[in-house]
mmCIF file of N, CA and C in Angstrom:
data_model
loop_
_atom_site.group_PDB
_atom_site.id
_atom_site.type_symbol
_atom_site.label_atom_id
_atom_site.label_comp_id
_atom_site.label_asym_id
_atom_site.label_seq_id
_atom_site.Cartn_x
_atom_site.Cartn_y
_atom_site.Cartn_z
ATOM 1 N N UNK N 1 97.330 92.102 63.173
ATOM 2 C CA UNK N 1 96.283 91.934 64.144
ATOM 3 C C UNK N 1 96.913 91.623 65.494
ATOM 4 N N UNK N 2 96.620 92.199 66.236
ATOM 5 C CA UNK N 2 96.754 91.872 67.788
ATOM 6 C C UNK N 2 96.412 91.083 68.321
ATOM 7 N N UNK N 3 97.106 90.131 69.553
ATOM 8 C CA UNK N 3 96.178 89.194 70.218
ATOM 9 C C UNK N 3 96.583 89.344 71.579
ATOM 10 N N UNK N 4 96.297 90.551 72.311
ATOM 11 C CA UNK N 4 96.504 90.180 74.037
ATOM 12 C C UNK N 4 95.600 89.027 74.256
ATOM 13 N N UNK N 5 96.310 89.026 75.232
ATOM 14 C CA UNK N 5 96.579 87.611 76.319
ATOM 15 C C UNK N 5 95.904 88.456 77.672
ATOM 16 N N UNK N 6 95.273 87.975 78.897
ATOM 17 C CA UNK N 6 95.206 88.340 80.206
ATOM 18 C C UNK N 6 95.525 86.978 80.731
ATOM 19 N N UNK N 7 96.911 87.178 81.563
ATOM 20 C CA UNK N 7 96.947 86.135 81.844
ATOM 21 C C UNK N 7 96.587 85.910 83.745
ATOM 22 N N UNK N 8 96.189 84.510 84.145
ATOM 23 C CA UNK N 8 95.885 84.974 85.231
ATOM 24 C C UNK N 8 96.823 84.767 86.386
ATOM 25 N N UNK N 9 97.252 85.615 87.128
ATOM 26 C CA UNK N 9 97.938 85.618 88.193
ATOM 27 C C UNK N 9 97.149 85.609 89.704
ATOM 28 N N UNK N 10 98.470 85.571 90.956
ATOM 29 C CA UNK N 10 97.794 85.831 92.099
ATOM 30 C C UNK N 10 98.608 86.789 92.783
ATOM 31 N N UNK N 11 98.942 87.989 91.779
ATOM 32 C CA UNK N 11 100.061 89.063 92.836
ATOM 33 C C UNK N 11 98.820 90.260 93.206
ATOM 34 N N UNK N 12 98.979 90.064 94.112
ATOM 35 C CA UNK N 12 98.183 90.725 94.849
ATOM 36 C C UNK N 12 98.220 92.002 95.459
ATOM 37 N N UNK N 13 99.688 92.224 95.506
ATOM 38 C CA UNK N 13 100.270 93.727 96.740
ATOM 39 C C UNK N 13 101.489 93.808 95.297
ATOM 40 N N UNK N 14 101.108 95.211 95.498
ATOM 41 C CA UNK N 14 101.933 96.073 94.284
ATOM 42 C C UNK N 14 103.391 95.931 94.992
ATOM 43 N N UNK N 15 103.717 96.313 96.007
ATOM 44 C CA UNK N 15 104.790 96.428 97.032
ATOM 45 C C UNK N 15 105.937 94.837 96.387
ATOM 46 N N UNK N 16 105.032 93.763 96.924
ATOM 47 C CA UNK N 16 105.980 92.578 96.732
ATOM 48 C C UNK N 16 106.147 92.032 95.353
ATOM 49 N N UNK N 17 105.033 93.024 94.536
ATOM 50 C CA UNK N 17 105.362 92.446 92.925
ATOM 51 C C UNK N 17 106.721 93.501 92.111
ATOM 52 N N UNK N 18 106.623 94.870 92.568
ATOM 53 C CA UNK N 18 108.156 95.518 92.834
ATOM 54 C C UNK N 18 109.334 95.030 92.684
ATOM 55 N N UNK N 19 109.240 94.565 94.139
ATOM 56 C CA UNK N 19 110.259 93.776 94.813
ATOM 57 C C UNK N 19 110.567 92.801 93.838
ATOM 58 N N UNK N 20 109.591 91.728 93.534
ATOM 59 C CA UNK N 20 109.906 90.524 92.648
ATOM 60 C C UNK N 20 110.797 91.362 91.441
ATOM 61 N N UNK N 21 110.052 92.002 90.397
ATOM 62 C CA UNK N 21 110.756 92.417 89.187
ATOM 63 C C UNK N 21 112.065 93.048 89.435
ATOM 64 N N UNK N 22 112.668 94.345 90.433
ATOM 65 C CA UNK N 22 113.625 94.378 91.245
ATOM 66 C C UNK N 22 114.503 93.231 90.831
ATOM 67 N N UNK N 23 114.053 91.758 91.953
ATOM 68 C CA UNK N 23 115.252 91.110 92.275
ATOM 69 C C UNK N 23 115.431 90.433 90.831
ATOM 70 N N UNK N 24 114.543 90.747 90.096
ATOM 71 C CA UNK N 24 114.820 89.673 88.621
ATOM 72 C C UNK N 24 115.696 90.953 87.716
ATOM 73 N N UNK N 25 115.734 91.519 88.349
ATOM 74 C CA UNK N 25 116.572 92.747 86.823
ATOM 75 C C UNK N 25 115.618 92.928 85.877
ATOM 76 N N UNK N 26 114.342 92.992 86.435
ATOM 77 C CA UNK N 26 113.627 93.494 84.691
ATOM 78 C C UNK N 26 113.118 94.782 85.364
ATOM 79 N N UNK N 27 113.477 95.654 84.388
ATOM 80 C CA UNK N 27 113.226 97.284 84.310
ATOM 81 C C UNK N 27 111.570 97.560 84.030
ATOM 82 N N UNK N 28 111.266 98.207 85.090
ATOM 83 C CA UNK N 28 109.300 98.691 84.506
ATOM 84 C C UNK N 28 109.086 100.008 85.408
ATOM 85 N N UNK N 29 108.067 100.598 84.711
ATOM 86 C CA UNK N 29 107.829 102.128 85.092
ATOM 87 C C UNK N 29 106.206 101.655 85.738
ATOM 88 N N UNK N 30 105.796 102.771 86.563
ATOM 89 C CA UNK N 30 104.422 102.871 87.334
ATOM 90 C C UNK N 30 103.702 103.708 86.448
ATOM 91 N N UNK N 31 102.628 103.499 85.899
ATOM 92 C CA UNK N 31 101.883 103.839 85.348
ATOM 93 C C UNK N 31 100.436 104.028 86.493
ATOM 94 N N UNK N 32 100.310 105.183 86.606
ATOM 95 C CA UNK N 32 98.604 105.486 87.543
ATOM 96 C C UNK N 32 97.876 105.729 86.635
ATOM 97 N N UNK N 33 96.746 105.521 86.616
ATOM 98 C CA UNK N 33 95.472 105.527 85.859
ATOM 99 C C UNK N 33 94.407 106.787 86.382
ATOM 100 N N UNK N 34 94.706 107.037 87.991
ATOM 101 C CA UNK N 34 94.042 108.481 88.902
ATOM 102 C C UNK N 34 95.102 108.511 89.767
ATOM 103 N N UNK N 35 94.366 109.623 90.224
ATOM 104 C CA UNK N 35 95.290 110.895 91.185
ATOM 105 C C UNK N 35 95.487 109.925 92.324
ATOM 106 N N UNK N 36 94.686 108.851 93.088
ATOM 107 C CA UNK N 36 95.030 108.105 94.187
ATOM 108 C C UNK N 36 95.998 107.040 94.077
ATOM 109 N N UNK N 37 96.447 106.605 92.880
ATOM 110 C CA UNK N 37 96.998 105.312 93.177
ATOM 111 C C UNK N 37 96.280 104.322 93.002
ATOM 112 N N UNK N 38 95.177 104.187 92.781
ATOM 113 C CA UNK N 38 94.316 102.659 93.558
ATOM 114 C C UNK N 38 94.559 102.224 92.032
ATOM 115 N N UNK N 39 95.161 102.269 90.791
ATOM 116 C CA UNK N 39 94.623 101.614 89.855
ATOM 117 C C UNK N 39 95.976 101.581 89.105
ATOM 118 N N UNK N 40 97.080 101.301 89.865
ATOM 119 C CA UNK N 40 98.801 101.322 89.184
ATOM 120 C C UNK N 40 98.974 100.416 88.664
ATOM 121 N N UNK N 41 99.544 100.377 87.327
ATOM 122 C CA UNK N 41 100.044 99.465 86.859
ATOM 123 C C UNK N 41 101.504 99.753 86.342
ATOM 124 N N UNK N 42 101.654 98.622 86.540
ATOM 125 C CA UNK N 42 103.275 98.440 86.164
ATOM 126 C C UNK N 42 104.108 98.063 84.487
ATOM 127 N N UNK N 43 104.345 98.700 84.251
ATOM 128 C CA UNK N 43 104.449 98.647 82.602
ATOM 129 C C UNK N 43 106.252 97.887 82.493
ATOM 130 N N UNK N 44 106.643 96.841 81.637
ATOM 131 C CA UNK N 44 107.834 96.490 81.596
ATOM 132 C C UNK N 44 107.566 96.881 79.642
ATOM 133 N N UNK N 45 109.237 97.770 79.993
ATOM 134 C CA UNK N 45 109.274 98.456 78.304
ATOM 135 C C UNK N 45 109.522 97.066 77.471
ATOM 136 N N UNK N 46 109.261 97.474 75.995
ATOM 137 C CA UNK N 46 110.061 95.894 75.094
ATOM 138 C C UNK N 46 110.204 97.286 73.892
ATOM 139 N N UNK N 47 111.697 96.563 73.294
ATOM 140 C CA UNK N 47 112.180 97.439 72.374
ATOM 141 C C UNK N 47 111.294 97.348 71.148
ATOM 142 N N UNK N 48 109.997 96.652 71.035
ATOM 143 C CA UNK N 48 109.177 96.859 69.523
ATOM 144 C C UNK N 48 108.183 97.951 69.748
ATOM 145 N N UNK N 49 108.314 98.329 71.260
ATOM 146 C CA UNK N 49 106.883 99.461 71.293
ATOM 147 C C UNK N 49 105.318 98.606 72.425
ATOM 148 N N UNK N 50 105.500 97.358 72.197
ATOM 149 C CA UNK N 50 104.382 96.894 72.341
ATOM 150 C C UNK N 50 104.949 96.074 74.114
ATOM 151 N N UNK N 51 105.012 96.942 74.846
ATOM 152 C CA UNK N 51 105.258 96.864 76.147
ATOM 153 C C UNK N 51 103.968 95.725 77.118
ATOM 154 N N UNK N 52 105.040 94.880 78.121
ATOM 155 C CA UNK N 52 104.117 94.155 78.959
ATOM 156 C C UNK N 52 103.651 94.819 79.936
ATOM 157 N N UNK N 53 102.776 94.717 80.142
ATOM 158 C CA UNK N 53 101.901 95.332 81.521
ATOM 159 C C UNK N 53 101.481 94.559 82.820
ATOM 160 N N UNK N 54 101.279 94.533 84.158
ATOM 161 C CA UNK N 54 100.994 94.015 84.955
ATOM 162 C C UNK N 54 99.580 95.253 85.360
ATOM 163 N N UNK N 55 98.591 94.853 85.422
ATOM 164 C CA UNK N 55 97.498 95.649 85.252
ATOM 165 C C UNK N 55 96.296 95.224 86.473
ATOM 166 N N UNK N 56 96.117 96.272 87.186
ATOM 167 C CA UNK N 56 95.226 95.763 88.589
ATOM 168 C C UNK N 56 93.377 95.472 87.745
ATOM 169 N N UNK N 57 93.062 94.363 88.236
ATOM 170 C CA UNK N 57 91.761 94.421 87.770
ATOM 171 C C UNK N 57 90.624 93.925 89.332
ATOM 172 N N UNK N 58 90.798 94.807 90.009
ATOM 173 C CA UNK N 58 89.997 94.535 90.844
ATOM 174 C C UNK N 58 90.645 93.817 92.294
ATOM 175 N N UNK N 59 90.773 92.373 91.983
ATOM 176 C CA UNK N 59 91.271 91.455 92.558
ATOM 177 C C UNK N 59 93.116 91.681 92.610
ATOM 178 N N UNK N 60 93.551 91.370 91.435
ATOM 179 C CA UNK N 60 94.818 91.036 91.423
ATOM 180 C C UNK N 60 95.824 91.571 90.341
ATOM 181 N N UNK N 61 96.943 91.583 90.458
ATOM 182 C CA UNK N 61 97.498 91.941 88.720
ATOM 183 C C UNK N 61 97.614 91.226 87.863
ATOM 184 N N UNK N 62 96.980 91.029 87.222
ATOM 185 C CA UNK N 62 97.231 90.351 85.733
ATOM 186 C C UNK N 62 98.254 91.014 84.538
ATOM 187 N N UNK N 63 98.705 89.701 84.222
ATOM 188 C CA UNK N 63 99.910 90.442 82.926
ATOM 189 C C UNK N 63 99.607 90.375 81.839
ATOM 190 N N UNK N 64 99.409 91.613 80.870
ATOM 191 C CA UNK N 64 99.026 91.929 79.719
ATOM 192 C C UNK N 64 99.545 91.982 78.905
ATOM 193 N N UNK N 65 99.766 91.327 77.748
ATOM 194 C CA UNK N 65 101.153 91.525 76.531
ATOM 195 C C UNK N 65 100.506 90.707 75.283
ATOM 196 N N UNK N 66 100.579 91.226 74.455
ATOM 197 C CA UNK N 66 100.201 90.735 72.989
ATOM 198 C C UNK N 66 101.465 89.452 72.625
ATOM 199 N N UNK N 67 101.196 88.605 72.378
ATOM 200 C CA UNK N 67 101.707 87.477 72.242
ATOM 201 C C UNK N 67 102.349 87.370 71.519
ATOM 202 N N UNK N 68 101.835 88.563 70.511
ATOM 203 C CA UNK N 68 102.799 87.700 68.862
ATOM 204 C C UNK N 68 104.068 88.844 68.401
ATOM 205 N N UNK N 69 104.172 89.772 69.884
ATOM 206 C CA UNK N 69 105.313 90.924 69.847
ATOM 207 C C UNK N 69 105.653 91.043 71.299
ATOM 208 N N UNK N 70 106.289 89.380 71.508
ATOM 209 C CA UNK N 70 106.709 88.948 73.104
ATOM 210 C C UNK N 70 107.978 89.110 72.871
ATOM 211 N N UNK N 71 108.379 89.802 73.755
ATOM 212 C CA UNK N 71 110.088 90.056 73.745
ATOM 213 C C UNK N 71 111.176 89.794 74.845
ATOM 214 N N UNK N 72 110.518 89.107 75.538
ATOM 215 C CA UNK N 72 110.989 88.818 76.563
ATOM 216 C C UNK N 72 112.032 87.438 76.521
ATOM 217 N N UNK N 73 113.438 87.513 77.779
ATOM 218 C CA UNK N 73 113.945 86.305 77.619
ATOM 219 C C UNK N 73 113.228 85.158 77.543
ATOM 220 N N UNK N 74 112.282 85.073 77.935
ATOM 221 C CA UNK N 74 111.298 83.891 78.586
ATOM 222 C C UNK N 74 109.751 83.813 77.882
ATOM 223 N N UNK N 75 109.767 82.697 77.867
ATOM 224 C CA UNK N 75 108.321 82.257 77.588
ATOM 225 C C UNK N 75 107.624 83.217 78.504
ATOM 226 N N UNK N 76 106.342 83.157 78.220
ATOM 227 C CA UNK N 76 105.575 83.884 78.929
ATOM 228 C C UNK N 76 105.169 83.289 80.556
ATOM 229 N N UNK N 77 105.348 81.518 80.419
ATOM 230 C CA UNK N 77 104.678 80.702 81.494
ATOM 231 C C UNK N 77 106.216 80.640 82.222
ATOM 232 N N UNK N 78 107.049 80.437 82.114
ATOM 233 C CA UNK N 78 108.490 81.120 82.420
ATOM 234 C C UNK N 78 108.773 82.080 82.773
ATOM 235 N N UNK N 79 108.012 83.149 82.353
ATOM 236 C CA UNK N 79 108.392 84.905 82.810
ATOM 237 C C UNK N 79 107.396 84.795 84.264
ATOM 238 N N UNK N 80 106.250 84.613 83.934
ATOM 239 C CA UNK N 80 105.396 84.468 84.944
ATOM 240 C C UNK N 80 105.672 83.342 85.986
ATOM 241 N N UNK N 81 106.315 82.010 85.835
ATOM 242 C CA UNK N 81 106.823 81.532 86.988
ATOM 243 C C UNK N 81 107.934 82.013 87.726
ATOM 244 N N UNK N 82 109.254 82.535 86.872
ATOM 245 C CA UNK N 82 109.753 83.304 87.587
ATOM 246 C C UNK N 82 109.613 84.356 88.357
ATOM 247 N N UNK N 83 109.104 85.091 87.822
ATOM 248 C CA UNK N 83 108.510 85.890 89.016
ATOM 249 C C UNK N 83 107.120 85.561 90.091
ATOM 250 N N UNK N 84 106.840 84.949 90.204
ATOM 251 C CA UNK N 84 106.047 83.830 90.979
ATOM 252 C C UNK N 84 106.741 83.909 91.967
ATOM 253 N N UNK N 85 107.640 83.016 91.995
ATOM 254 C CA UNK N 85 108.452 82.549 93.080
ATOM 255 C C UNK N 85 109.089 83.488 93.783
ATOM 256 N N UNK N 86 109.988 84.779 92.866
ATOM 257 C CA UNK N 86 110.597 85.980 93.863
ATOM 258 C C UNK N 86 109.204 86.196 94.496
ATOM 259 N N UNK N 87 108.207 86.698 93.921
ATOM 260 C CA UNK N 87 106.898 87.209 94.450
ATOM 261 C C UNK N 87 106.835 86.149 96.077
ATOM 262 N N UNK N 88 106.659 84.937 95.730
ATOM 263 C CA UNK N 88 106.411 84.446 97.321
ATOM 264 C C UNK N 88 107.812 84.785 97.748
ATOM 265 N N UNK N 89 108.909 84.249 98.142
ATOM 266 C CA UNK N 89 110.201 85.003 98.734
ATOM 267 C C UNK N 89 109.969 86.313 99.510
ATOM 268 N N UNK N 90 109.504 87.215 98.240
ATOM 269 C CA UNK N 90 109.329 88.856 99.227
ATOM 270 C C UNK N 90 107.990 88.481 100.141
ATOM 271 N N UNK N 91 107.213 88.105 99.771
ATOM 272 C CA UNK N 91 105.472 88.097 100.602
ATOM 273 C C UNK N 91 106.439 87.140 101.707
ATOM 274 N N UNK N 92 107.020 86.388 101.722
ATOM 275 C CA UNK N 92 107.305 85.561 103.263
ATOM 276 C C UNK N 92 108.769 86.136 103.816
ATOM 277 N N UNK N 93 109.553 87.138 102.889
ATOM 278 C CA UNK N 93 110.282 87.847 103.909
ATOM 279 C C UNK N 93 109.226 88.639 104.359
ATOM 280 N N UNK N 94 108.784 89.992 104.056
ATOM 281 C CA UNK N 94 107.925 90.665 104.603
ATOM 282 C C UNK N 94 106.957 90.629 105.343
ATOM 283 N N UNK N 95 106.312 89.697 104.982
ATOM 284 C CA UNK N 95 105.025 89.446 105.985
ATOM 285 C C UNK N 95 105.778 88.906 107.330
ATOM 286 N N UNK N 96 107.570 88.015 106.983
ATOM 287 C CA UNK N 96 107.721 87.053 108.886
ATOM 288 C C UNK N 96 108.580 88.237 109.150
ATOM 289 N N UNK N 97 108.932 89.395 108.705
ATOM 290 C CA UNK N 97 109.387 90.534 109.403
ATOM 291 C C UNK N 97 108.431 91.036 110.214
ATOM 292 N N UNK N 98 107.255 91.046 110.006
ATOM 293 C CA UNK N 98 106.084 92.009 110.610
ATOM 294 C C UNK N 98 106.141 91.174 111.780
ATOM 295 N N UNK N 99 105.917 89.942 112.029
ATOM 296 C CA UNK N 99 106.268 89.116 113.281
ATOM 297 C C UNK N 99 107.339 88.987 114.154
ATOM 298 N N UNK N 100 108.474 89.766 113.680
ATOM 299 C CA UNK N 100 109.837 89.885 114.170
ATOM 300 C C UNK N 100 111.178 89.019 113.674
ATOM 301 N N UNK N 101 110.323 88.113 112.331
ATOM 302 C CA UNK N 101 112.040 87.181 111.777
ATOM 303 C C UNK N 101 112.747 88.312 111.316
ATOM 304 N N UNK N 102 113.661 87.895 111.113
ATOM 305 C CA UNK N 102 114.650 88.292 110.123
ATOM 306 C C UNK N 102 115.645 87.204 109.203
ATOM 307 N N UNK N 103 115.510 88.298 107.691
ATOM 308 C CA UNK N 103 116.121 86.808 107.077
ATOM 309 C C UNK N 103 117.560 86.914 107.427
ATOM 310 N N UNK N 104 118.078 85.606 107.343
ATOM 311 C CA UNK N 104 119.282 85.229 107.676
ATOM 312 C C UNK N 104 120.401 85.125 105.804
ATOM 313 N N UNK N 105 119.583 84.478 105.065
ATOM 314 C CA UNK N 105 120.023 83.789 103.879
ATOM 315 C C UNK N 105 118.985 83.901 102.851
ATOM 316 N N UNK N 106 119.604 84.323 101.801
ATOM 317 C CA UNK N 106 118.323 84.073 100.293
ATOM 318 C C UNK N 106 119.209 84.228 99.341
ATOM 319 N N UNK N 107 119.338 82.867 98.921
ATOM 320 C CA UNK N 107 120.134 82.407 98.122
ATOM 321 C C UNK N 107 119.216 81.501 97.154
ATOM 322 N N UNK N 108 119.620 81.921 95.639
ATOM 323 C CA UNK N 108 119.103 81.275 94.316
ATOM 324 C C UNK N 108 120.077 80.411 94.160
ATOM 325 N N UNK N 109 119.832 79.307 94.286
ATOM 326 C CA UNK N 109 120.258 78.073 93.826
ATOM 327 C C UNK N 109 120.201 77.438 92.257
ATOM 328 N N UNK N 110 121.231 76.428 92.256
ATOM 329 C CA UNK N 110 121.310 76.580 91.097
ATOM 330 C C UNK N 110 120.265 75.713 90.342
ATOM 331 N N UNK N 111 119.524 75.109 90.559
ATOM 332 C CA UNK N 111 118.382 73.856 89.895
ATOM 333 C C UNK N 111 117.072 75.233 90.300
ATOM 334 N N UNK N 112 117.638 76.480 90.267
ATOM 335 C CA UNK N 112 116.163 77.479 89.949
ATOM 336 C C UNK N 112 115.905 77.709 91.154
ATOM 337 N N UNK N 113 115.838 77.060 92.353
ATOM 338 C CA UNK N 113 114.967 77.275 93.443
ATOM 339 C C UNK N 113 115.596 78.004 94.664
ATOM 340 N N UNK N 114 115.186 78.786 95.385
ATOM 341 C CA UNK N 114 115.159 79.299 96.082
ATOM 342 C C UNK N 114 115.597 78.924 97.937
ATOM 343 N N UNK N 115 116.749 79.155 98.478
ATOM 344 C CA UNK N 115 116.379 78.982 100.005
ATOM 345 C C UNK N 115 116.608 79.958 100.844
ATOM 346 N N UNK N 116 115.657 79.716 101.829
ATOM 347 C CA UNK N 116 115.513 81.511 102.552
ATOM 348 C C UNK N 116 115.703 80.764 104.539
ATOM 349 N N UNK N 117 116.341 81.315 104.937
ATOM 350 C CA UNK N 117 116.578 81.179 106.316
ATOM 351 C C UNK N 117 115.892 82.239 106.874
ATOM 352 N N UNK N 118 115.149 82.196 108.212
ATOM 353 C CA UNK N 118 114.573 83.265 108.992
ATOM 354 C C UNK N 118 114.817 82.941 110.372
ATOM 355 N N UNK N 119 115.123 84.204 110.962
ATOM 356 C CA UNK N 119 115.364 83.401 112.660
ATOM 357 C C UNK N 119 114.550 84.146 113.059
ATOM 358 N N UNK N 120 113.962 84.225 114.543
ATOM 359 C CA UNK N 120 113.452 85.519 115.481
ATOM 360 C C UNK N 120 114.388 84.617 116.786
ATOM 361 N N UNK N 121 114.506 85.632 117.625
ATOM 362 C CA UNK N 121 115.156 85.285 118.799
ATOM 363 C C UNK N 121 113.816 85.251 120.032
ATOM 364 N N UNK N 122 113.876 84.667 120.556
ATOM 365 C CA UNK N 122 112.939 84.409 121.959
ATOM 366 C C UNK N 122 113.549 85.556 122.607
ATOM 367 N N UNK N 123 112.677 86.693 123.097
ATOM 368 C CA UNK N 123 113.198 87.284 124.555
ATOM 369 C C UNK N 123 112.356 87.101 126.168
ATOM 370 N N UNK N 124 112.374 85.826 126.174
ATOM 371 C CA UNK N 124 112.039 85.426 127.362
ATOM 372 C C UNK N 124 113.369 85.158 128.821
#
């Protein structure tokens, strides 16, 4: 018997949830649902067949995976905090690029956490 899970997230932009899985080394394919795009989901393979999904429902992506054929290094609240955090990283490089920062430093530290330097220069 099966038991997905929807779990709830707040990734919002396909773009910086990419990016997140990217900087984590976990491998996933784009799955479209129509010819536009508006309904992509992101599939991460698992060697039993029973693959995790990040799945748009309207609002946001939620991650989809049957619980009891989890294959992942990580707990699930672990998989999902980790990528949490790359997720904000890219949303606040990207979004203080659009304003003109640029990052300087993004460096994973070793107690897990993250530090990111941004400068913009004044041209006054």
């Amino acid at each position: 018997m099966s038991h997905f899970t929807h779990m709830k997230t707040h990734f919002q932009n396909l773009f910086y949830l990419e990016k997140a899985l990217t900087r984590l080394n976990i491998n996933y394919n784009k799955q479209s649902a129509d010819s536009d795009l508006s309904h992509t989901s992101l599939v991460i393979p698992q060697s039993n067949g029973y693959d995790v999904e990040f799945c748009w429902n309207g609002q946001e992506y939620e991650l989809v995976a049957d619980i009891h054929f989890w294959k992942q290094s990580y707990s699930i609240k672990t998989f999902i905090d980790k990528i949490g955090q790359q997720y904000a990283g890219e949303v606040v490089i990207g979004e203080s690029q659009k304003i003109g920062f640029q990052p300087v430093k993004y460096q994973q530290n070793s107690d897990g956490s993250n530090t990111l330097i941004l400068e913009r220069w004044n041209n006054k």
